[in-house]
Tab-separated table of C-alpha atoms and ligand atoms in Angstrom:
chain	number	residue	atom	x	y	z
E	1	UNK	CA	29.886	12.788	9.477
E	2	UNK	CA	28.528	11.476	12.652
E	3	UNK	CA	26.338	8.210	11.838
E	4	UNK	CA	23.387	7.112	13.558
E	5	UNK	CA	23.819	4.777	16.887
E	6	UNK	CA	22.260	0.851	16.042
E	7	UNK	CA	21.188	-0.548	18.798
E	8	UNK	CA	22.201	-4.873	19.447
E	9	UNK	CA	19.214	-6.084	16.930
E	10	UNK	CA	19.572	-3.092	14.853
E	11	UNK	CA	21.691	-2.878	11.083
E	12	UNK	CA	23.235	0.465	9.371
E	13	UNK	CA	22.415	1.203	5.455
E	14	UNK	CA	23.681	3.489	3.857
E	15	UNK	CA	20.644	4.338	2.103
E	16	UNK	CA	20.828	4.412	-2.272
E	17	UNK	CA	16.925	5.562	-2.856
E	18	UNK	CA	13.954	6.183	-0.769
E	19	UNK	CA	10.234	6.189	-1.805
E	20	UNK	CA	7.618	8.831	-1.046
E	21	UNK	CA	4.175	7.889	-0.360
E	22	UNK	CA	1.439	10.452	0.647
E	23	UNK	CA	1.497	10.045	3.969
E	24	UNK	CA	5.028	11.470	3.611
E	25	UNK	CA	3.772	14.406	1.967
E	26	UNK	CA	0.859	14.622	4.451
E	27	UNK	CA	3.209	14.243	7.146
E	28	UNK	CA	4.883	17.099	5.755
E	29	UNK	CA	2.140	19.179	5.377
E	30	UNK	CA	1.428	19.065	9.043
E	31	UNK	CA	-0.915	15.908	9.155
E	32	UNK	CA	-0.724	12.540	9.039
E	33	UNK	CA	1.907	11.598	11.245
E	34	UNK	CA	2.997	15.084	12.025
E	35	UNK	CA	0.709	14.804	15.908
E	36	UNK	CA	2.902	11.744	16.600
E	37	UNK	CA	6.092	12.733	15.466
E	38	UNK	CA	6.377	16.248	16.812
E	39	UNK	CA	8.289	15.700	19.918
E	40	UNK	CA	11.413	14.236	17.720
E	41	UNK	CA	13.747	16.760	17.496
E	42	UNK	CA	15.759	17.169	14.797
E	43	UNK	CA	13.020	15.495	12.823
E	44	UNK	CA	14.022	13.267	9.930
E	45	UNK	CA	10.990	12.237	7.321
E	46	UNK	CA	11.274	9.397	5.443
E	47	UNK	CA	10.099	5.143	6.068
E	48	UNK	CA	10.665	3.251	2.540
E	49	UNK	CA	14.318	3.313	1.982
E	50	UNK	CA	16.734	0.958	-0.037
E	51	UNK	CA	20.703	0.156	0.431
E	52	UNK	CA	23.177	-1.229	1.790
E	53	UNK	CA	24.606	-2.740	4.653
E	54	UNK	CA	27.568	-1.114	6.410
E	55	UNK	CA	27.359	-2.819	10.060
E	56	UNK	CA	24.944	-4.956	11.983
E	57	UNK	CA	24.248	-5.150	15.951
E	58	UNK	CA	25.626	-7.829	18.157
E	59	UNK	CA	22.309	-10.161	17.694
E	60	UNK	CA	21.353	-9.258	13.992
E	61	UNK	CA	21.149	-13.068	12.352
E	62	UNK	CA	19.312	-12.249	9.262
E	63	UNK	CA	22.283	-9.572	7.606
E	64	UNK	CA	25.382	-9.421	6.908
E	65	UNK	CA	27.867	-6.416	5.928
E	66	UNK	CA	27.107	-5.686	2.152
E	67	UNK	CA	23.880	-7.207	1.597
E	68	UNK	CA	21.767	-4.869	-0.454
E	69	UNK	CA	18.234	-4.616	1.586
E	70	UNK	CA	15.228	-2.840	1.540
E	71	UNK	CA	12.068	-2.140	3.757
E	72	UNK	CA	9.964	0.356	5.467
E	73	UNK	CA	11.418	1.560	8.853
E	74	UNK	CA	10.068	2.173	11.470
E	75	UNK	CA	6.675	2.740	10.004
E	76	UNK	CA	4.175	4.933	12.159
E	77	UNK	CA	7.281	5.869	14.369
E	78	UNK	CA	10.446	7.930	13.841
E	79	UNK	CA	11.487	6.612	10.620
E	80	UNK	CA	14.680	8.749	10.102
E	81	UNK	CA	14.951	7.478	6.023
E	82	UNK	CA	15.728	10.739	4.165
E	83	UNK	CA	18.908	10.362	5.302
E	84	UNK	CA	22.556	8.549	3.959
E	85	UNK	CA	22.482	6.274	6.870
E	86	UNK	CA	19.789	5.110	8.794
E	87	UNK	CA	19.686	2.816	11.295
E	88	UNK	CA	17.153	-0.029	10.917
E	89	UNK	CA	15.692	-3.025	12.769
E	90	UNK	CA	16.360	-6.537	11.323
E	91	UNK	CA	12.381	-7.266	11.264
E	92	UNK	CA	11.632	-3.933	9.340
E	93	UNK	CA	13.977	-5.044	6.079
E	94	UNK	CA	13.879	-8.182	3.771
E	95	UNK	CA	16.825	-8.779	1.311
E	96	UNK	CA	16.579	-6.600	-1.794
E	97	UNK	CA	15.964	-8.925	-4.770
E	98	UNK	CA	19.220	-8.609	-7.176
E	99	UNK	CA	17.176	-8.358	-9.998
E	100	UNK	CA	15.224	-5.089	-9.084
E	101	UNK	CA	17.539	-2.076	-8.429
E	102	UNK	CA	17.388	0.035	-5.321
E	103	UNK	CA	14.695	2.804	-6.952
E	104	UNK	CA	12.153	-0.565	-7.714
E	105	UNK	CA	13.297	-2.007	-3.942
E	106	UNK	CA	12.453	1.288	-2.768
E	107	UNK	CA	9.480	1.952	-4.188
E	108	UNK	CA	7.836	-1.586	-3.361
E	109	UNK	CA	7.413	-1.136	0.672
E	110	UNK	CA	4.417	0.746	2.099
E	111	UNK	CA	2.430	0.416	-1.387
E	112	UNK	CA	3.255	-3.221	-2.183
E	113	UNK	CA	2.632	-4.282	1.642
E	114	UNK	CA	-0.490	-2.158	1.431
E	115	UNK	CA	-1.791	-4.435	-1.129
E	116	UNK	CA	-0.498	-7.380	-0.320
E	117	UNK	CA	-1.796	-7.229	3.834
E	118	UNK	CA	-5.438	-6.755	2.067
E	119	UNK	CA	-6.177	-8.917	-0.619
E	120	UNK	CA	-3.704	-11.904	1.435
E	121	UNK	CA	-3.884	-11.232	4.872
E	122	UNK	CA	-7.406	-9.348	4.892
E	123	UNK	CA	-9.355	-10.453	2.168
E	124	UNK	CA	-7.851	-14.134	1.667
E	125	UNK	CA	-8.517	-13.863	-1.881
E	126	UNK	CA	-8.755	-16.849	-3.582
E	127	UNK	CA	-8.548	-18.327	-7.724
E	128	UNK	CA	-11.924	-17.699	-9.408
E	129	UNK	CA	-12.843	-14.833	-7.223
E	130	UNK	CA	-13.847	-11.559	-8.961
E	131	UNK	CA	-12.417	-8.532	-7.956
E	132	UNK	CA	-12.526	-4.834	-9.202
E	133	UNK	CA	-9.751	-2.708	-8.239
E	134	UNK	CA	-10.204	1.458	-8.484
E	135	UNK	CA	-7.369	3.163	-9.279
E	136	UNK	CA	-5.289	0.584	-10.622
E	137	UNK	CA	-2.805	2.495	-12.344
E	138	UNK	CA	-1.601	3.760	-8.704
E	139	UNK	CA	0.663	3.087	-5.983
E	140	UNK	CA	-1.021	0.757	-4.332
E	141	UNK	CA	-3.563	-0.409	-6.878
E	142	UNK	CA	-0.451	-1.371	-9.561
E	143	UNK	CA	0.537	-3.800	-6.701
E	144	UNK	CA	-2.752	-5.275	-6.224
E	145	UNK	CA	-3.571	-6.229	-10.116
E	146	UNK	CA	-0.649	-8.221	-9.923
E	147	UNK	CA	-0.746	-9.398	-6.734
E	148	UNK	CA	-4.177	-10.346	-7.388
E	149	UNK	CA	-3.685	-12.030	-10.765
E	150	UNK	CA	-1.292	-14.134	-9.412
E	151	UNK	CA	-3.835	-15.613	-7.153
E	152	UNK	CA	-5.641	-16.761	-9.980
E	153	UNK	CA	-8.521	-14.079	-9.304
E	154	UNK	CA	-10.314	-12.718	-12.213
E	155	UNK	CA	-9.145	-8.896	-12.036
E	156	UNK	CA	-11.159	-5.663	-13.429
E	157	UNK	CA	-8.920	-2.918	-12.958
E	158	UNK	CA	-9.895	1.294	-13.115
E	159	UNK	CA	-7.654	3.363	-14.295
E	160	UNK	CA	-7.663	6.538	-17.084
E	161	UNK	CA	-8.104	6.067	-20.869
E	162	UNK	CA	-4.431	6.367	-21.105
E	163	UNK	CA	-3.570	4.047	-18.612
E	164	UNK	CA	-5.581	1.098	-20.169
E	165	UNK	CA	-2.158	-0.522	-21.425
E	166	UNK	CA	-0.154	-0.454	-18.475
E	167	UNK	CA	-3.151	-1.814	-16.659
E	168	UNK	CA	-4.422	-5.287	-18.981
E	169	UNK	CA	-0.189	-5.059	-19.285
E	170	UNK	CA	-0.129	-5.672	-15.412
E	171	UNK	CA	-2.418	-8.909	-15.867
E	172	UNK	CA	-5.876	-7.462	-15.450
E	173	UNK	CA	-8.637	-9.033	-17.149
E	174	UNK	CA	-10.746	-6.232	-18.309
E	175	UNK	CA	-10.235	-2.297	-18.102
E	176	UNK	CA	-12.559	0.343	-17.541
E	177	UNK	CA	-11.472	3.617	-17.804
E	178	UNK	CA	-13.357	6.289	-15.625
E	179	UNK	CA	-13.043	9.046	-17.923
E	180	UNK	CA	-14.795	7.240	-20.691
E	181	UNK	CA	-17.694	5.287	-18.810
E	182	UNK	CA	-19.025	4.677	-15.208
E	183	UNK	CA	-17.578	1.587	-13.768
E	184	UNK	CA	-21.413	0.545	-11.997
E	185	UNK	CA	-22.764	0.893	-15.782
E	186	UNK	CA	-20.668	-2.121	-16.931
E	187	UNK	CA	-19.584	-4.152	-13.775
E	188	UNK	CA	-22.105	-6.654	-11.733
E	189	UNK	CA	-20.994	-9.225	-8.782
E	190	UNK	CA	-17.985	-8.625	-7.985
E	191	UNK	CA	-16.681	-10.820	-4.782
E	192	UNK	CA	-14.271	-7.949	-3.145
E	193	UNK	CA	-13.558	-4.415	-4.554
E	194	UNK	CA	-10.092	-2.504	-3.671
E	195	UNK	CA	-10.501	0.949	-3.444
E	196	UNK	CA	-7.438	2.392	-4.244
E	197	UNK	CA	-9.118	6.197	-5.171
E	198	UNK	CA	-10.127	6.639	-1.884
E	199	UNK	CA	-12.524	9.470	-2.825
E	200	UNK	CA	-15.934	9.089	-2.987
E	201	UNK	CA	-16.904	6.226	-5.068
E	202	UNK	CA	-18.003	3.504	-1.975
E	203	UNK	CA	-21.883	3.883	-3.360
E	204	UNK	CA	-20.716	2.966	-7.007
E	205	UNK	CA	-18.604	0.078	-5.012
E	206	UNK	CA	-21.772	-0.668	-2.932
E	207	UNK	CA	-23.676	-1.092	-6.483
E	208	UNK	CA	-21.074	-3.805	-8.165
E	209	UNK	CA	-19.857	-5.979	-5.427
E	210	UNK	CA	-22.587	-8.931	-4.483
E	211	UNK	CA	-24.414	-10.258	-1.385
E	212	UNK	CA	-21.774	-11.157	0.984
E	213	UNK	CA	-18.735	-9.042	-0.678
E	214	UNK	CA	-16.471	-7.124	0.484
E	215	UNK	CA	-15.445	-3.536	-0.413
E	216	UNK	CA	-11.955	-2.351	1.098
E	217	UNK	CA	-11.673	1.580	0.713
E	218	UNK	CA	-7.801	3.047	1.413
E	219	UNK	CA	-10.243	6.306	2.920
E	220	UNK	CA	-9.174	7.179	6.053
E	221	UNK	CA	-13.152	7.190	7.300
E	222	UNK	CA	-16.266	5.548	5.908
E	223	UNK	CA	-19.565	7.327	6.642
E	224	UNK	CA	-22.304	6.071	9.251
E	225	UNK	CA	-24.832	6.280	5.906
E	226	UNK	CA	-22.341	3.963	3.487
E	227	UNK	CA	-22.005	1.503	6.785
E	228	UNK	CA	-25.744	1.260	7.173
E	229	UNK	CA	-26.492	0.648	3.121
E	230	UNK	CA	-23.462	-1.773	3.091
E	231	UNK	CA	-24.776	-3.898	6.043
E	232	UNK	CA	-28.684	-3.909	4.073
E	233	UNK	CA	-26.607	-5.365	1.368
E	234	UNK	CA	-24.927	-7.740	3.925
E	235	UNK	CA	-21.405	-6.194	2.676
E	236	UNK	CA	-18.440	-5.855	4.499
E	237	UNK	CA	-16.778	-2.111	4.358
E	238	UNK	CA	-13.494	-1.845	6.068
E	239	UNK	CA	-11.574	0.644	5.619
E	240	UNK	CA	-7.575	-0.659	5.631
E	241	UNK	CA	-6.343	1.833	8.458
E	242	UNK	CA	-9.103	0.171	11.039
E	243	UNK	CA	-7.608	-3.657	10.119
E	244	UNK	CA	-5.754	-4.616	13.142
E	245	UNK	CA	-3.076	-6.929	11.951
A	301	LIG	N1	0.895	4.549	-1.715
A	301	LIG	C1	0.767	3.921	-0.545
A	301	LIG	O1	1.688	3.229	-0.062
A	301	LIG	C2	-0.540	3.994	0.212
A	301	LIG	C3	-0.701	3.177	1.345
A	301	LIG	C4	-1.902	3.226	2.049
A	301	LIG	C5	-2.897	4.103	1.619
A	301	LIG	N2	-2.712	4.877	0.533
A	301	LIG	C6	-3.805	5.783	0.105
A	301	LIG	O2	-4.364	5.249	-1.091
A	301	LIG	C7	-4.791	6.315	-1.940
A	301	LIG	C8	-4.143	6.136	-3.300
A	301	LIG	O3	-2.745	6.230	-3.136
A	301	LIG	P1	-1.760	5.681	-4.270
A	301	LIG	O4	-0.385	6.054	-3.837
A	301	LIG	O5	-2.061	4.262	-4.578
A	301	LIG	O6	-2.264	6.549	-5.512
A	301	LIG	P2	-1.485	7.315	-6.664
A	301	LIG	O7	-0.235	6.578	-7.028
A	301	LIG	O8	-1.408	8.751	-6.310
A	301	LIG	O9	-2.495	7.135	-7.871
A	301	LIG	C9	-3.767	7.715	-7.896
A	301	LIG	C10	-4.648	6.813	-8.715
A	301	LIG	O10	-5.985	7.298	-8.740
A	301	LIG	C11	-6.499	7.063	-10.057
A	301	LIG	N3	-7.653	7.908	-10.265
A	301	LIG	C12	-7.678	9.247	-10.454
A	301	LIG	N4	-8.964	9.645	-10.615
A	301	LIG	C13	-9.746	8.526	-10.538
A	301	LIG	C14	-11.131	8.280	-10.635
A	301	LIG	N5	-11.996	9.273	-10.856
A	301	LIG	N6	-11.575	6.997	-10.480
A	301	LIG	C15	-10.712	5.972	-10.249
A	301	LIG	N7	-9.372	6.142	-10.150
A	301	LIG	C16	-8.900	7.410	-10.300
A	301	LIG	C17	-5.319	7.364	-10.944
A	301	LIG	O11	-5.504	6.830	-12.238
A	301	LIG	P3	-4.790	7.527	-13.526
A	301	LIG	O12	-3.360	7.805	-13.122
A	301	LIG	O13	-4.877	6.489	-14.583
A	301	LIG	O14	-5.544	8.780	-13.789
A	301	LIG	C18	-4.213	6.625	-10.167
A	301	LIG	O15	-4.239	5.253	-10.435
A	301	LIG	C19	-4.399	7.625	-1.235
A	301	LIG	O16	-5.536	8.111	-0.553
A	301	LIG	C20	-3.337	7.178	-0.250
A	301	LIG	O17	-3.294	8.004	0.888
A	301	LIG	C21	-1.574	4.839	-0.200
């Protein structure tokens, strides 16, 4: 099998589980990424990978042979993951805890940076603060309940009836489930909201969060009319793919 070239700062894994987020199944639907990738030919899918090291470049400093490691690669480019080997950068992987297996490693890339870059990097969220976090039962929103709680913010998370458990088992403060009441109904001053849905619930978020809040929404746009209302309420709407980091 021929294996792929690493360049000097580069490592090879051989790669033991990869994740799939939807922008790989966008991507693979045609959108997404599909525009920027479409010149790569053969093209190989695939960013969040875990494994192991088989050889490193001349100036890799970070890995060794056999370290276990995990990461996204190459994320917006030609990620090449759904694939035995792939070669990776030594900035794009961190070492893979040893008490998470590969499928965990795997799975905690693009969703766990996702929520970590806002409510850290972004948001700066501090104890005390109050946040409300839609769809907290999912990819990203799992992430941010925890990565949130252990901030020492006071977390509301959204989720479905069923997923009410998994959520308050997460660390969240209070649940509300959005198949049995309407979050706005029951949820006042909030200092940041996560939107994790991504759908079409910024008004609701525009009704809970308080003068000088914040609302991040995973949506790929937010509309001129949303903008306008947020800025009456003098609230910040950002919308995580327009964060420069
Ligand atoms: N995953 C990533 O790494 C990533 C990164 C950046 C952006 N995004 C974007 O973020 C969005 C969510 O992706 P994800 O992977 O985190 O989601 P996901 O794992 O597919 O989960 C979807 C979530 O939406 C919840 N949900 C369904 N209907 C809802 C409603 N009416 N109100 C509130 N929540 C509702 C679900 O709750 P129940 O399961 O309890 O019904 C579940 O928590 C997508 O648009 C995605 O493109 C994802």
């Amino acid at each position: 099998m021929a294996l792929p070239f690493i360049l000097e700062n580069e490592v090879l894994i051989e790669v033991k589980a990869i994740s799939i987020n939807p922008v790989d199944a966008r991507t693979r639907s045609g959108i997404a990424m599909a525009d920027h990738l479409k010149h790569n030919n053969p093209l190989i899918l695939g960013w969040d990978i875990s494994g192991t090291v088989t050889s490193i470049g001349a100036k890799v400093s970070k890995f060794k042979k056999g370290d276990n490691v995990f990461g996204m690669i190459n994320f917006l480019g030609h990620g090449k993951g759904y694939a035995e080997f792939v070669a990776a950068s030594e900035v794009h992987i961190a070492h893979k805890p040893s008490n998470i297996n590969h499928e965990e490693a795997a799975a905690a890339t693009l969703a766990a940076l996702t929520a970590w870059q806002l409510l850290v990097r972004y948001a700066k969220i501090k104890s005390g603060n109050r946040i409300l976090i839609q769809a907290a039962s999912g990819g990203v929103g799992h992430y941010a309940v925890q990565i949130a709680k252990h901030l020492g913010a006071y977390v509301i998370g959204i989720s479905s009836a069923k997923n009410r458990r998994f959520v308050l088992g997460l660390g969240a403060d209070e649940h509300i489930a959005y198949d049995e009441q309407r979050f706005e109904d029951v949820v006042s001053e909030v200092d940041f909201v996560l939107d994790a849905f991504a759908k079409d619930s910024l008004y609701q978020s525009l009704k809970v969060v308080k003068n000088g809040g914040t609302i991040i929404s995973l949506l790929p746009m937010i509309s001129e009319d949303v903008l306008q209302k947020a800025k009456e309420k003098n609230v910040v709407v950002q919308y995580s793919c327009r964060i420069e980091w």
